[in-house]
Amino acid sequence: MMNLCIRFLRPLSPHSLLRRLKPYFSVFMMRFRIETQYRGAALGGIITQVFFGLMLIALYTTLYQSAPQTVPLAQTVTYVWLQQSCFRMLLSTDSELMQTVRTGGMAYEMCRPLSPYGFYYTRAMAQKLVGSTLRAVPMLLIAFLLPAPWGISLPAGVWQLGMFLLALFMGLLCTCAMSNIAMAFTIRSLDNSGITSAMNLLLVTFCGNLLPLTLFPDKWQKFIRLTPYAQLLDAPIRIYTGEYTFMQSIETIGIQVFWTCALIALGYFMWHRNQKHMIVQGG
Amino acid sequence: MDTIKLYLRSMKMLMRCQMEYPRSFLLNTLSQIIMQGGELFAVMLLIDRFQRIGQWQGKHILFFFGMMTITFYLVECFGRGISNFSPVVQSGALDTMLLRPRGILTQVCCYAVDPRRLGCIAIGIAALCTGSRACQIVWTLPKALLLLESIAGGFLLITALFMIEAVTCMHSVKSIEMVNVFTYGGRSTCQYPIDIYPGPLKIMFTVIAPFALTLHVPAAYILDMQILNLPGWAAFVTPLSGLVSFLIMYTVFQRSLKHYRSTGS
Amino acid sequence: MPYIQVTSLQKSFTLRKKRPHSFRRDKETVHALSDVSFSIDKGELVGYIGPNGAGKSTTVKILSGILTPDGGSATVNGRIPWLERKEHVRHIGVVFGQRTQLWWDVAPMDSYKLLRDIYRVPEEQWKKRLGELSEALALEDFIRTPLRQLSLGQRMRAELCGSLLHSPELLFLDEPTIGLDAVSKLKLREFLKEENARNKTTILLTTHDMDDIQELCSRVCVLGHGKLLFDGHLRDLLSRYDTLQFLNIRYASPALLPALPEGCAATHRDGAWQIAYDPQKIQTPTLIQLLQSAGTLSELSAEKQSIDHMIARMYEEMHL
């Protein structure tokens, strides 16, 4: 553990920092290029997600007619669109990576002169960023063009838009940390299906994809708001719709920073232990 | 008869294959139960907040949810070969099937089973029973038979929809995600009664992919409610639309098999 | 009428190539078979060879009813495979060396039971046949072990048994010896010879292993660029290319190689020479005498060209 801290805190000159980050940048660009090749799949994904968005909005519209709520309908509609368009950021299966783990190619990857944690973190980030941007931009365009009860509303204000983007980026950092933790579990057990699907369920439920967190029972919301899941998309969306005041937004970003750091530290620790375990296994 | 014997024998064998990995099987079944439980949980939270959707109350919604879940996961369990067709083509299993003196659809059905989905079906049954009890349904023989007919019709309909994807797989090997709008989209949409949706969605799932006819009309009859302004006896006829869809897709499937045989890979 | 009759068979595929940075795709037509005719009698054992991509698998797939050809005709025992699929496949067996038709997680025995039901083989007949096969292929030791735990050689034997259980008249073998060790290979060949002799099973064998062909096949067909380039006895094929021999020599003390007659080629390696020559142009004793004229030889050995080299040269000369 001591060793770990020292590695973290080793002083770096700006020049050597740059040199040490370069490989990670290359990994990112590589993933970026691979992801942009799947444009055809992205189109199919967009159509499916738009359909789900429309269906959910139809459902909520009918629901609102029978029982008006404190959260206005337009806000829920916006919530649905932002959730659907950024869906890829939360769940993205890297089947190639799973294959590497199952076939034992992982030990080989561990031998690279890079921090494996950093390597996979960068990889996940590129994948999530490109995958979700490719889908989100056209989807949001469609959502903006749709007529009033169906379309997405504009952000509440200029600073809200800025804060939203910042919070979304923090959410991305956080979700990458989460998928690295899932990955650490997978490497440990070599069988991902059970644990990953359970983790995915937690993710889908508590980040507000199955049902907007704003529609959860009010008492629960106070607690759910603080969980790491809520930091991914729910928190940025609430800033976007103007539900939070400026001070609340700052507070939200603080919570995000806390969770991101905590999850990265946990993940890093788990990977570090895995690595030791693997070296022992290799004899 | 002979075909049914073959199917049962294949199922027995596939189950034994699954049991070769008991730990993985248990974990997967458990996570399937949790997944479907999560869906049910979301529906219950929604009911808790809004109390009613259109003319329907929470107890009705539970009944609809149960019917859809049971039907959909029966297909995912016993029709796994069709609902997950692209590996059949990619692994070359389809070529092997062509080398055997049996119908291809029979062999595809015998190719895979996914007993983990039994967990999801159990959740569906639980929702159905809870809904039925809350609605105080008086079960009569016609109602019970109608429930079975409806589930059978839905089973055939969902199988037919998955066959669309299977057909696209044979043409280009890569499956098209868009078909999911009808299958998984249909499941999510039609776990709520169709009359709460606006026109286009109503038409889509009544005329094009008749979930409303196979599941909702009979369910409304069983619940002593009215849907789509249809007379009571119609409930016994509409599930047949599932059979019609299946027969259409069966023909298309056989034709595209001919096409596959002329291109192959 | 011959058992298999193939007349000017044609088959082409369109490949779609994706252009970089574009959604458009280029189409390209590949003629897998452009005009292939041959006939095989009942009980023959025929080797079907050719470089990768020559159209061997396409022929096998057409003859087994998986593919429909674009032109020409093919009949097996009077049936057209792709039109009368079910009736046709009842009488054939196929083994793909790199793919399994048995179920991965259960023992071969369980797979055989299911195959019995698929092919509707009567119980008595099935038992008898299984007894024969398991003895001939020595399956007893592992017939109740899950397939995934078997070695490659065991798996291939189990596979063969699976495709012969319904006593097919015709057997297609696609690279059956790939990846097998020497013992397994020899046993497999022995078995195929016997099966062919005893049950008059017609066998069409595609392979890259020339020893398989040499050991098993009296007749060989060479396919290249979708055309049949040779059809006849292996010996006749080889005699055309069996024109090169080699002499390996080493001089006792460093010496210059004498001027060699036309048609000879010399290569130098680690102080030794290898001379390639055509024995019909220059006789071996004459060549040795010539070489000795330059100095005393400390080593001398002769070598024939390997069959793989000959085939490689043949492919080269046929521009394959």
Tab-separated table of C-alpha atoms in Angstrom, chain C residues 2 7 19 37 40 55 72 74 103 122 134 137 139 151 160 170 184 187 200 203 220 251 286 291 311-312 315:
chain	number	residue	atom	x	y	z
C	2	PRO	CA	-21.626	-42.932	-62.841
C	7	THR	CA	-21.026	-31.314	-65.818
C	19	ARG	CA	-14.114	1.569	-49.136
C	37	SER	CA	-16.723	-31.536	-65.064
C	40	ILE	CA	-16.851	-40.635	-59.985
C	55	GLY	CA	-12.817	-23.833	-55.208
C	72	GLY	CA	-24.105	-26.620	-65.020
C	74	ALA	CA	-24.494	-32.231	-60.773
C	103	TRP	CA	-22.047	-31.402	-29.164
C	122	PRO	CA	-33.501	-48.011	-36.498
C	134	SER	CA	-16.197	-47.947	-32.144
C	137	LEU	CA	-11.816	-46.394	-34.519
C	139	LEU	CA	-13.523	-45.239	-29.364
C	151	SER	CA	-7.490	-34.695	-27.694
C	160	LEU	CA	-15.768	-39.699	-38.210
C	170	LEU	CA	-20.801	-41.159	-49.948
C	184	SER	CA	-3.302	-40.651	-35.361
C	187	LYS	CA	-4.560	-44.937	-37.972
C	200	LYS	CA	-17.881	-49.704	-50.858
C	203	ILE	CA	-14.934	-41.071	-50.565
C	220	VAL	CA	-6.502	-37.350	-57.889
C	251	TYR	CA	35.162	-30.914	-50.607
C	286	THR	CA	28.904	-38.275	-65.056
C	291	LEU	CA	32.621	-32.704	-59.476
C	311	ILE	CA	3.246	-29.871	-56.019
C	312	ALA	CA	4.509	-26.387	-55.271
C	315	TYR	CA	1.117	-24.882	-58.866
